[in-house]
Coordinates of C-alpha atoms in Angstrom, one line a residue:
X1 CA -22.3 8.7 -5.7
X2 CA -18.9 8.4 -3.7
X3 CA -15.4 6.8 -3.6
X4 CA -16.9 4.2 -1.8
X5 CA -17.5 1.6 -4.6
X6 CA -14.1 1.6 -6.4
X7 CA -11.9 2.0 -3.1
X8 CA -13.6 -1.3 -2.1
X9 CA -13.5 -3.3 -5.4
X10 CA -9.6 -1.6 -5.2
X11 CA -9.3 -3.5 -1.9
X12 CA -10.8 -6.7 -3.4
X13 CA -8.6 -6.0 -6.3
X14 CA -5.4 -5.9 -4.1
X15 CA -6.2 -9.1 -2.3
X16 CA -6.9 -11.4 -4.9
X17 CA -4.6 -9.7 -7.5
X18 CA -7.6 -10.3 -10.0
X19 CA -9.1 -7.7 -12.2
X20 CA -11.8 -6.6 -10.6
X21 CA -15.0 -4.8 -12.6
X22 CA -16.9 -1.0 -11.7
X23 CA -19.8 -0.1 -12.9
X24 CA -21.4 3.5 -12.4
X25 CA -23.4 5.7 -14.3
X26 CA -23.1 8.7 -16.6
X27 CA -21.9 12.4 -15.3
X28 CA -20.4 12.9 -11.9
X29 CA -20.3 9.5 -11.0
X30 CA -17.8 8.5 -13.2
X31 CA -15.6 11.8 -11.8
X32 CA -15.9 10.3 -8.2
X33 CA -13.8 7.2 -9.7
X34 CA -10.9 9.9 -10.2
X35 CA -9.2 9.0 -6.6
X36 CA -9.6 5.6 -6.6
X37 CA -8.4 5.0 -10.4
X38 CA -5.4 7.1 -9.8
X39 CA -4.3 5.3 -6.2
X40 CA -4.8 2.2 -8.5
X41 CA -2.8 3.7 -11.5
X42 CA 0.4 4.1 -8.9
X43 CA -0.1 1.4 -6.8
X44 CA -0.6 -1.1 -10.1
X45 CA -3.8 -2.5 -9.2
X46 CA -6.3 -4.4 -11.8
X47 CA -9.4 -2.6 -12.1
X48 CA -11.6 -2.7 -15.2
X49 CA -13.9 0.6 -14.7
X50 CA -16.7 0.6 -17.0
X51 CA -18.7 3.8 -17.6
X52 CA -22.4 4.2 -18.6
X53 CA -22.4 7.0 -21.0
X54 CA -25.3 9.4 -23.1
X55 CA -24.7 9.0 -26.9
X56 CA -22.0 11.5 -28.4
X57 CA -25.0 13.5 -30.1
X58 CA -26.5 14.4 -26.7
X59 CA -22.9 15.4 -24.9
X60 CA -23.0 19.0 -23.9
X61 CA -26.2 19.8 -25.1
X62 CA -27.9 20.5 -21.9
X63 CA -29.1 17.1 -21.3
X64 CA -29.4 14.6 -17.9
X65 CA -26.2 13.4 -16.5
X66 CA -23.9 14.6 -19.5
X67 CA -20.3 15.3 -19.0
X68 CA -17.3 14.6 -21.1
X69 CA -16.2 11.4 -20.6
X70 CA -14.4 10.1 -23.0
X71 CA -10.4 9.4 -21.7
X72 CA -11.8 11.1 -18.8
X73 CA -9.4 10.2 -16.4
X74 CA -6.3 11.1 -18.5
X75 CA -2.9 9.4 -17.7
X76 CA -4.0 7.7 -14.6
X77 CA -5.3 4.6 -16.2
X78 CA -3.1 2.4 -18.7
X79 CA -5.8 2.5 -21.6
X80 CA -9.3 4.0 -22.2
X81 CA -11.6 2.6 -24.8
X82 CA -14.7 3.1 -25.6
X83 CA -17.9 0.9 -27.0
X84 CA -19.5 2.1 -30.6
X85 CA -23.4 3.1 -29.6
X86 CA -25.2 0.3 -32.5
X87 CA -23.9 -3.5 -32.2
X88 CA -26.4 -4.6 -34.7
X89 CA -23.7 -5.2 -37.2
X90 CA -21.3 -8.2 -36.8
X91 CA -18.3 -5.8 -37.3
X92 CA -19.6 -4.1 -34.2
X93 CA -19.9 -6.7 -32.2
X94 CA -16.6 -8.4 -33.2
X95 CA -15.3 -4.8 -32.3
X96 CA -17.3 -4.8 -28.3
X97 CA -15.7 -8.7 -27.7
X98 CA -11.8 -7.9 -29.2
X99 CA -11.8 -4.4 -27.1
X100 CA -13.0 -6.0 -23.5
X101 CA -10.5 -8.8 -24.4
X102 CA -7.4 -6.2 -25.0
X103 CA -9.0 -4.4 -21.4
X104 CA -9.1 -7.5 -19.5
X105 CA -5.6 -8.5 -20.5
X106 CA -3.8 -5.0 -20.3
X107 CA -5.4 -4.6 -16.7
X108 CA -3.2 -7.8 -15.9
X109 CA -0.1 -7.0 -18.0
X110 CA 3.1 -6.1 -16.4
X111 CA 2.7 -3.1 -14.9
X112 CA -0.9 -3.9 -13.8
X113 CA -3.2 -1.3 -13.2
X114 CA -6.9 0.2 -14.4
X115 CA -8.3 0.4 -17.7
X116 CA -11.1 2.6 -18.5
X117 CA -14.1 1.4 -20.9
X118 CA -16.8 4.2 -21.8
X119 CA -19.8 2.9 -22.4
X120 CA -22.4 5.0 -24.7
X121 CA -26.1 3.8 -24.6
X122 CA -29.2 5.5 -26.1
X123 CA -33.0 4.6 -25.2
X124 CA -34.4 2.9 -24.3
X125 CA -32.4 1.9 -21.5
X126 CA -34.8 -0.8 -20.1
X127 CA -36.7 -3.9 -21.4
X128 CA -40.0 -4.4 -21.9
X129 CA -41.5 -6.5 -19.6
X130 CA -42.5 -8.9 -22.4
X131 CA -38.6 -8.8 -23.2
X132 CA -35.8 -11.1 -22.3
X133 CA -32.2 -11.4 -22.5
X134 CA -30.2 -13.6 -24.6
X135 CA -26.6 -14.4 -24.1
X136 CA -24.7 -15.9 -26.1
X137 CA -22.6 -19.0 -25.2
X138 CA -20.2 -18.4 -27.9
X139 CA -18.5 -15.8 -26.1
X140 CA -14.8 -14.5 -27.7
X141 CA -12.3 -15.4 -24.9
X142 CA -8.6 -14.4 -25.9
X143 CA -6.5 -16.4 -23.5
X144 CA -3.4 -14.5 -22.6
X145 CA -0.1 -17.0 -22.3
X146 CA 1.8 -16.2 -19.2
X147 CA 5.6 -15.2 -20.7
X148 CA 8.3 -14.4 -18.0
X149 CA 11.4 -12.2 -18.7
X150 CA 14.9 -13.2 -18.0
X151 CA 18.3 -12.0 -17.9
X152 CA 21.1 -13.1 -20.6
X153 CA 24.2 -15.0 -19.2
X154 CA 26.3 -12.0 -20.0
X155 CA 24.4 -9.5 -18.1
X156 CA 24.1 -11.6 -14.8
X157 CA 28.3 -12.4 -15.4
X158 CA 28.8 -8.5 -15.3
X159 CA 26.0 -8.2 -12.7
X160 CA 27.9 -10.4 -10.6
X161 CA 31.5 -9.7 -10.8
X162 CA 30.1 -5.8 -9.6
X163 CA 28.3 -8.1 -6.8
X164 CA 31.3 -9.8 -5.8
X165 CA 33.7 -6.8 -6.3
X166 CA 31.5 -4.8 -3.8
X167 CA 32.5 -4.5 0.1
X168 CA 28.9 -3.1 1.3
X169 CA 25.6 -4.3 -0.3
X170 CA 22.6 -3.3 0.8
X171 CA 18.9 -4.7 -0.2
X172 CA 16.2 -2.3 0.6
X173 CA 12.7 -3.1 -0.2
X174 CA 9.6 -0.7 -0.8
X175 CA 6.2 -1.1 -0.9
X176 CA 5.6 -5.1 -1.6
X177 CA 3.1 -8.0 -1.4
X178 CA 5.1 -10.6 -2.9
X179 CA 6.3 -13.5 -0.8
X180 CA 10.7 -13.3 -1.0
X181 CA 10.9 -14.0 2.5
X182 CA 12.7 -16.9 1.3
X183 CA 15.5 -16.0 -0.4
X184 CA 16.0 -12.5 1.1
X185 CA 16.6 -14.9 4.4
X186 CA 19.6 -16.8 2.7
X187 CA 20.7 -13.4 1.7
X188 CA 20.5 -11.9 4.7
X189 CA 23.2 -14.7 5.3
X190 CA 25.7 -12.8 2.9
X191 CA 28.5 -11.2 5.7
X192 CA 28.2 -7.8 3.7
X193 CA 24.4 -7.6 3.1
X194 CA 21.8 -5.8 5.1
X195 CA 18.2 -5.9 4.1
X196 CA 16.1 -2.4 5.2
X197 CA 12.5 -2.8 4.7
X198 CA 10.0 -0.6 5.3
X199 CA 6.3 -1.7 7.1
X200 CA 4.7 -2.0 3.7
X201 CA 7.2 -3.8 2.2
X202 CA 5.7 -7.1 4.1
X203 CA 9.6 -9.0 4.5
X204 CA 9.1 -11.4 7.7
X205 CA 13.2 -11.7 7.8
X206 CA 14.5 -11.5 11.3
X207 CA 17.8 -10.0 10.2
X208 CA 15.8 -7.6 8.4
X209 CA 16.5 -3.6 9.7
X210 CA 13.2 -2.4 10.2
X211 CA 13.8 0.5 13.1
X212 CA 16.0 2.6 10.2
X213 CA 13.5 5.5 10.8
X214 CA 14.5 5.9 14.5
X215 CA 18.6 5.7 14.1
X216 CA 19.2 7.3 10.8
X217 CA 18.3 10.4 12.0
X218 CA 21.0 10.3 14.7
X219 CA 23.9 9.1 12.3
X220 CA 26.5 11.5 12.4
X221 CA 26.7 13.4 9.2
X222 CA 29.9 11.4 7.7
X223 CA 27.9 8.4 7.1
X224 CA 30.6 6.8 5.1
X225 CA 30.7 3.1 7.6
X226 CA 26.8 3.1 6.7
X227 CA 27.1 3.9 3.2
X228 CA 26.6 1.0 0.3
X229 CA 28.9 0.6 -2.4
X230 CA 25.6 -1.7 -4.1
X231 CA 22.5 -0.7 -3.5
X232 CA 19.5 -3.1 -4.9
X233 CA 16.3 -1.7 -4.9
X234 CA 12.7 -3.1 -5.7
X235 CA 9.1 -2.6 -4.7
X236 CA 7.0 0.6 -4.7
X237 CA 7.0 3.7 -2.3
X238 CA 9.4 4.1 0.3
X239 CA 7.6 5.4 3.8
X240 CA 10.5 6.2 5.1
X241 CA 12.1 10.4 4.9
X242 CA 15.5 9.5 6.7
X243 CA 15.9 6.4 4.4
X244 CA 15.4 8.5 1.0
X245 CA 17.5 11.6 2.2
X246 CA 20.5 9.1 3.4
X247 CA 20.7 7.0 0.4
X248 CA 20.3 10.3 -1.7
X249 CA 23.0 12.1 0.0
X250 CA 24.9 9.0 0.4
X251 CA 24.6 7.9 -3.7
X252 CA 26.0 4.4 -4.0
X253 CA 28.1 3.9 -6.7
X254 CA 25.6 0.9 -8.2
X255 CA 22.4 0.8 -7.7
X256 CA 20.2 -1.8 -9.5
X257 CA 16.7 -1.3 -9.6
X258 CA 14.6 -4.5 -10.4
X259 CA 11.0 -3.8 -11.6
X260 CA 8.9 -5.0 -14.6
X261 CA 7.6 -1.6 -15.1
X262 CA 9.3 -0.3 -18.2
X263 CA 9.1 3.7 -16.4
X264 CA 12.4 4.8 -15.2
X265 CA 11.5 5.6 -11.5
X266 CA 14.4 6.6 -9.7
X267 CA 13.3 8.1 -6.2
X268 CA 16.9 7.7 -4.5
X269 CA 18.1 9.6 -7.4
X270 CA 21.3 7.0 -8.2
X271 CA 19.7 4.0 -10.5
X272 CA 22.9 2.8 -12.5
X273 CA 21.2 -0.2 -13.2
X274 CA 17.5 -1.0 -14.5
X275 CA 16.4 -4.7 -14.4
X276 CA 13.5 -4.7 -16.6
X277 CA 12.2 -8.5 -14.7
X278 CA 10.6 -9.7 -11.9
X279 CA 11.9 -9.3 -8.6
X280 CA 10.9 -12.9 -7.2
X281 CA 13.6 -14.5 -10.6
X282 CA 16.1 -12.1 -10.4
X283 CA 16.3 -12.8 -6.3
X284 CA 16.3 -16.7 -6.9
X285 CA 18.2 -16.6 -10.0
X286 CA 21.0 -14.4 -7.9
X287 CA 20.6 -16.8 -4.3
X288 CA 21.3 -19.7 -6.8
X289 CA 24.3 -18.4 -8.5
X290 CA 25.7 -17.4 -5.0
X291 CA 25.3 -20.6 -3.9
X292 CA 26.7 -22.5 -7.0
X293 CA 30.2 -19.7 -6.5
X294 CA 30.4 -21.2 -3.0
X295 CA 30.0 -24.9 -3.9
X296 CA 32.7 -24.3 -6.1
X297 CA 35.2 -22.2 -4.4
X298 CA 34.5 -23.8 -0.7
X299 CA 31.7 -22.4 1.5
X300 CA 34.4 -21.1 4.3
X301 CA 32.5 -18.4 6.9
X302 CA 33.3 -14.7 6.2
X303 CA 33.7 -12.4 9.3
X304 CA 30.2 -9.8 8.9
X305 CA 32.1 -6.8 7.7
X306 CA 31.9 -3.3 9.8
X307 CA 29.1 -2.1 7.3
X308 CA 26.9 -4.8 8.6
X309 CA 27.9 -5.0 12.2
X310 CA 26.9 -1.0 12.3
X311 CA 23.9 -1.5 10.6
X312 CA 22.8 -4.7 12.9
X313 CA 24.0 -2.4 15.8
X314 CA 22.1 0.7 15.4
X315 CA 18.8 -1.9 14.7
X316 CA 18.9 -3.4 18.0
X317 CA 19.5 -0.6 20.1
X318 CA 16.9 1.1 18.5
X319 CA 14.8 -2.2 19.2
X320 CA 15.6 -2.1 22.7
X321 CA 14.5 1.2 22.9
X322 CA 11.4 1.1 21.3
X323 CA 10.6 -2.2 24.0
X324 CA 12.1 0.2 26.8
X325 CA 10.4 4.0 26.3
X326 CA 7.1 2.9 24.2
X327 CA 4.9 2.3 27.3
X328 CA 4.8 5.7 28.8
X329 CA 3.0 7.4 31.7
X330 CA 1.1 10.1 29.1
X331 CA -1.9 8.0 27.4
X332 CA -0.9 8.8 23.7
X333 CA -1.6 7.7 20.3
X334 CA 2.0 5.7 19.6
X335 CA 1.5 4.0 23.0
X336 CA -2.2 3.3 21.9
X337 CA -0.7 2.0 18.7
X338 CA 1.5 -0.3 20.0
X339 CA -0.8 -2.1 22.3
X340 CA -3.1 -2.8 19.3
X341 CA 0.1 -4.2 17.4
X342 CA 0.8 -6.3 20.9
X343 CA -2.5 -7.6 20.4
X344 CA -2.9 -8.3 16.4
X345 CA -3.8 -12.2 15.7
X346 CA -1.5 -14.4 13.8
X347 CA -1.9 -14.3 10.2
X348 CA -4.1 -11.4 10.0
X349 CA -4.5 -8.6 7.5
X350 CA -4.0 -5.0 8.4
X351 CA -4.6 -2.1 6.5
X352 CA -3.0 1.4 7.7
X353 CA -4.2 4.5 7.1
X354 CA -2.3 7.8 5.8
X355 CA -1.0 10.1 7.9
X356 CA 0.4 8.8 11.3
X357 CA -0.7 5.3 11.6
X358 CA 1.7 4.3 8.6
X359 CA 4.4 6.3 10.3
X360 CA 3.8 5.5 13.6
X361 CA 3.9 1.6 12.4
X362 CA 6.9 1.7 10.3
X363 CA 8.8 3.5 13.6
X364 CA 6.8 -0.1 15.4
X365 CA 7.3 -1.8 12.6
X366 CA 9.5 -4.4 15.3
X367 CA 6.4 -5.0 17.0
X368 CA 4.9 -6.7 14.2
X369 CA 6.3 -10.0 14.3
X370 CA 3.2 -12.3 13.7
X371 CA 3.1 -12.5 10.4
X372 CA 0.6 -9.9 9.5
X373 CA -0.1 -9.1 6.1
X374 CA 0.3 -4.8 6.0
X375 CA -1.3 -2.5 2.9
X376 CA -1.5 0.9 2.9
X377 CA -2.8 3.3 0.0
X378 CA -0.1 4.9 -1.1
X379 CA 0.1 5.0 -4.7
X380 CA -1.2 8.8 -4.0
X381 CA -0.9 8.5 -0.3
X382 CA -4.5 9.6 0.6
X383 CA -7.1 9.5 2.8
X384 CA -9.9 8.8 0.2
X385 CA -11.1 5.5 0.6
X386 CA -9.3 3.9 3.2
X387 CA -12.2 1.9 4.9
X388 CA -13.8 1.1 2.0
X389 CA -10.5 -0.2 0.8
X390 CA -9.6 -2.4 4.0
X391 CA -13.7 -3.8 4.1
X392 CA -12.9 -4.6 0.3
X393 CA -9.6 -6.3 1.6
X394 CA -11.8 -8.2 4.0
X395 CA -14.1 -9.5 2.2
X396 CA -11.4 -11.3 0.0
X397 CA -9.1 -12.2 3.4
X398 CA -9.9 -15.7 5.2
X399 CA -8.9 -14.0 8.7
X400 CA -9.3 -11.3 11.2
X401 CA -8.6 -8.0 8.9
X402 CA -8.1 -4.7 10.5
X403 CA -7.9 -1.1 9.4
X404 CA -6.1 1.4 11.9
X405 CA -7.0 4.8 10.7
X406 CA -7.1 8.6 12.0
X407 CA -10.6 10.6 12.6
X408 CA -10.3 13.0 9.9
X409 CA -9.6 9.9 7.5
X410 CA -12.3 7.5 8.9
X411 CA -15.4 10.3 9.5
X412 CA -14.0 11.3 5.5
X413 CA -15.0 7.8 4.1
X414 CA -17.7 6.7 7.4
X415 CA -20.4 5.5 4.5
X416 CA -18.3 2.4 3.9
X417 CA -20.0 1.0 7.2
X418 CA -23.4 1.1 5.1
X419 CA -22.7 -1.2 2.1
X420 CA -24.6 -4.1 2.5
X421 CA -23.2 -7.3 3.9
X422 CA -20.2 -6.1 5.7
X423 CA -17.5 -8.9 6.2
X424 CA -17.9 -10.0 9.8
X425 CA -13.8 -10.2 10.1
X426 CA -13.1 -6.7 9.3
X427 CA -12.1 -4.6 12.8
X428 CA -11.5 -0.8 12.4
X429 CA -9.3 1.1 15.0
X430 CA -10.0 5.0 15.2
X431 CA -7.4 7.2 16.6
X432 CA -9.8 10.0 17.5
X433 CA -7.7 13.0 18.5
X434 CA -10.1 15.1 17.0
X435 CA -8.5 16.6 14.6
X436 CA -5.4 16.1 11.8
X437 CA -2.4 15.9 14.1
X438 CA -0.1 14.8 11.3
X439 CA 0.2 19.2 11.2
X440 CA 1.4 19.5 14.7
X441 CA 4.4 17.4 13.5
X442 CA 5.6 18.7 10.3
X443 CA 8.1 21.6 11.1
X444 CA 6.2 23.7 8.1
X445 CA 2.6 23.8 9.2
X446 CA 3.7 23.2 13.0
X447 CA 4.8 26.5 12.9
X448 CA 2.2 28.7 11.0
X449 CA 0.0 31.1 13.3
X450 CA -2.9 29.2 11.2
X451 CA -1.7 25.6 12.3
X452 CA -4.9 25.1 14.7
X453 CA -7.7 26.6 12.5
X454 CA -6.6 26.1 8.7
X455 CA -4.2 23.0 9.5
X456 CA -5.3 20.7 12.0
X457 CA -9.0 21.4 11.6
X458 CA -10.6 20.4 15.3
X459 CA -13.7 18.0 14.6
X460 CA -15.6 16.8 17.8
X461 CA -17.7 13.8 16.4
X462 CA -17.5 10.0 17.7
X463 CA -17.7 7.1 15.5
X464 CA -20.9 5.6 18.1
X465 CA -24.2 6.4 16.8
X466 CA -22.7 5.4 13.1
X467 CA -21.8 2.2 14.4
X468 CA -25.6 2.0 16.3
X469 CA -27.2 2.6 12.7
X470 CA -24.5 0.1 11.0
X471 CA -25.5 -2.9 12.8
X472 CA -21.0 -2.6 13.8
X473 CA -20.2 -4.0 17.4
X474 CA -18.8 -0.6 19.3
X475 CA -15.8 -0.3 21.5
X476 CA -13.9 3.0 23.1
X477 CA -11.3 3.6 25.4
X478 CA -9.5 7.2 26.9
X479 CA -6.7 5.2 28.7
X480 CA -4.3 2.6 29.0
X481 CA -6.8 0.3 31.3
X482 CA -10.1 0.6 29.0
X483 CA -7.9 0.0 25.7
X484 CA -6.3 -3.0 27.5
X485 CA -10.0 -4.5 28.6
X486 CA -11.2 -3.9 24.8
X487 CA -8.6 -5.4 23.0
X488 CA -9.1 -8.5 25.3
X489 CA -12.3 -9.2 23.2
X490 CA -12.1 -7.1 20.1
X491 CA -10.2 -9.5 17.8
X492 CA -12.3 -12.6 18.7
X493 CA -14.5 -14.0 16.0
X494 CA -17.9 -12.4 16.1
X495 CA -21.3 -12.3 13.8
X496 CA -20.4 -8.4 13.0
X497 CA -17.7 -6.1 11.9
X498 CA -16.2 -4.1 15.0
X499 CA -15.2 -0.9 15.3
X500 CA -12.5 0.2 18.5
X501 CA -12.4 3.9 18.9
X502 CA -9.3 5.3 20.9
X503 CA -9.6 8.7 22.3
X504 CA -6.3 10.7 22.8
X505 CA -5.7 14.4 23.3
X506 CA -3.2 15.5 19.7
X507 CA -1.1 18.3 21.7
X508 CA 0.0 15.5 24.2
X509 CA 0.0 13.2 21.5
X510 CA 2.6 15.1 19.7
X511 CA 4.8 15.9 22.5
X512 CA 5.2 12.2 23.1
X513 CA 6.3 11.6 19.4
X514 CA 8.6 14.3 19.4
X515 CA 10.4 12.8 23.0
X516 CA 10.1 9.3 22.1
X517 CA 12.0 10.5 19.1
X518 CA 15.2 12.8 20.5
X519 CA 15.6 10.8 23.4
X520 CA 17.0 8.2 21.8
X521 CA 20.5 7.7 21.7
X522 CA 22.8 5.6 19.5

């Protein structure tokens, strides 16, 4: 039993924000769930996961496929039930319908996320053959009303008069799949407002700094004309180091954090403000009261005040830079990176894996201008599961879907090329440097005596003969010229999944990083 089954229904989850139903059997198998019900737990996913169990009397008693499984995966699911062993009585069955009901719903309830049923059966386990099944058509359905929480007019008149008494504002968004392009645009229009996104926070705003991980880095230590006095925060994880250590260094003196989640999470280390509602209301709700201030007052044009000049200042000369130095004369893996982003269809889906293709596309993140639809696992940050995620992903997405992953990561979860009926849209990229290179740029492990056997871990395997037994459409390329020719017909519609396999050496790989990153200036 692997990951492979949850990490894809995960994937399906995330796509059609539905609850989405596991099955597996008793023992191990439900302990191979662990990863995938945890990245769903931080990511706030709907899964159901339902358990086949043994009957308590036979649990550790040295009997087939027994382990303890009962609130078996602890805190990383939201609740965990489980079924009585006899339904015969009414009060038992009343009991089975009111507690996959209460799953169901909680799954879906704000914050969303997996729910655990255990499921206890005794023998036999299969029907006769002179037996049949009858369901009933009076199955209990509790139908959940949608409720939506709102602010009071008193808090949004003290939310506003900080709003209006504050000189630098800044918006930064985390990990998101909501659609607020919208109304952070007419923000955006605010003369003391920057919006910093990261590349998994999915805002298609052109005024939106997205090359913060390049410059911050470079900003002399003061900081104080990049500073906000107002810092609004929503969405998940932040990719992003240089964002978290500036704005924790650099504490705001408000910061609002909107999210439904009752949990104080407070990763910048300055929340002054919790918003306990939706971001998608509160954004509208504040874009319409702006707008209603200016009807009334006179919309007059504001100069963009120094905070925002600086900020919009340090984003395009990083954008010209990353347009300028990415195309270098060493074959590497952000060069190899960029060309697949060049070459991305409209519209599409793309999943990125842990490690460096998530960093490498939030520093390329201004490269991505086609209105692609990014994910990325990191509720737990990972590499369990990240193709069988992105094929789950597919097979829900109308598009071209791709998954850009590392060897290490892809070779870890290869059997997702063997479920049955892979989407024909779904295109994986493999950075094969053979070997995890993420170690060769981390100043800790980078310079341990151990780095090469204990840290990077060399593997010498290609991705080819699994794509010959997958029925998958195989491309490779060790240079500029053969990943150009590739990606000429890799994204066209096919009858098969595809799978493009990049070959780069990871010293020169990592040399590249580190000079495309101190050579620039700002």
């Amino acid at each position: 039993m692997s990951v492979l089954p949850l990490f894809f229904g995960l994937g399906k989850a995330l796509e059609t924000c539905k609850t989405v139903a596991l099955v597996c059997t008793s023992g191990s198998a439900a302990l191979n769930y662990a990863p995938a019900v945890s990245e769903a737990y931080f990511q706030e996913i709907p899964l159901l996961i339902l358990t086949a169990d043994r009957p308590p009397e036979w649990i550790h008693q040295y009997d087939g496929q027994t382990i303890f499984q009962k609130d078996i995966y602890g805190k990383h699911v939201k609740k965990a039930f489980e079924l009585p062993v006899d339904y015969r009585h009414p009060d038992a069955q009343w009991q089975v319908e009111r507690i996959i009901n209460e799953a169901i719903d909680l799954s879906q309830s704000s914050p969303k996320g997996p729910v655990h049923i255990n499921v206890p059966i005794r023998e036999p386990f299969y029907p006769e053959d002179y037996e049949e099944y009858e369901f009933g058509v009076n199955i209990r359905h509790i139908k959940k009303v949608d409720t939506h929480a709102s602010l009071a007019h008193s808090e949004w008149a003290d939310l506003m008069d900080i709003w209006n008494s504050s000189e630098s504002i800044m918006i930064a968004v985390g990990q998101n799949r909501e659609d607020i392009d919208e109304v952070l645009s007419e923000l955006s229009e605010e003369p003391n407002v920057v919006i910093v996104a990261d590349v998994i926070a999915n805002v298609n705003v052109p005024e939106a700094i997205k090359s913060h991980d390049l410059f911050l880095p470079k900003i002399s230590e003061s900081h104080s004309t990049y500073a906000p006095e107002l810092l609004l925060t929503f969405g998940k994880s932040f990719i992003s180091k240089s964002l978290k250590q500036f704005l924790r260094k650099n504490k705001p003196k408000y910061h609002w954090h909107i999210q439904e989640n009752p949990d104080l999470i407070d990763p910048m280390q300055s929340i002054t403000h919790k918003i306990e509602v939706h971001e998608s209301y509160f954004l509208k709700e504040l874009v319409e009261t702006l707008d209603f201030a200016k009807f009334k007052e006179g919309d007059d044009e504001a100069e963009e005040s120094d905070f925002k000049l600086n900020w919009q200042d340090a984003a395009e000369a990083s954008r010209k830079y990353i347009h300028r130095s990415i195309f270098v004369e060493d074959f590497a893996e952000i060069q190899a990176t960029a060309m697949i982003f060049d070459a991305l269809p409209d519209n599409s889906g793309l999943h990125l894996g842990n490690s460096m293709p998530v960093r490498y596309a939030n520093y390329l993140s201004v490269l991505l201008d086609k209105n692609q639809k990014v994910s990325c696992n990191r509720g737990t940050s990972g590499i369990d599961g990240i193709v069988s995620t992105a094929l789950g992903q597919a097979s829900a997405f109308a598009g071209i879907y791709t998954c850009i992953v590392g060897d290490v990561s892809f070779f870890y979860d290869s059997n997702a090329l063997f479920i049955n009926d892979l989407p024909e849209n779904f295109r994986c990229v493999i950075i094969n440097n053979a070997g995890g290179n993420i170690f060769r740029l981390i100043d800790g492990p980078s310079k341990q005596a151990e780095l090469e056997d204990f840290f990077v871990t060399h593997q010498k395997r290609n991705a080819g003969s699994l794509c010959e037994e997958a029925g998958v459409e195989y491309f490779k390329a060790s240079n500029q010229l053969e990943l150009s020719e590739a990606l000429k017909v890799f994204f066209e519609e096919s009858n098969s999944p595809k799978l493009l396999e990049v070959f780069t050496d990871g010293k020169t790989d990592a040399e590249v990083f580190k000079a495309f990153k101190s050579d620039f200036i700002l």
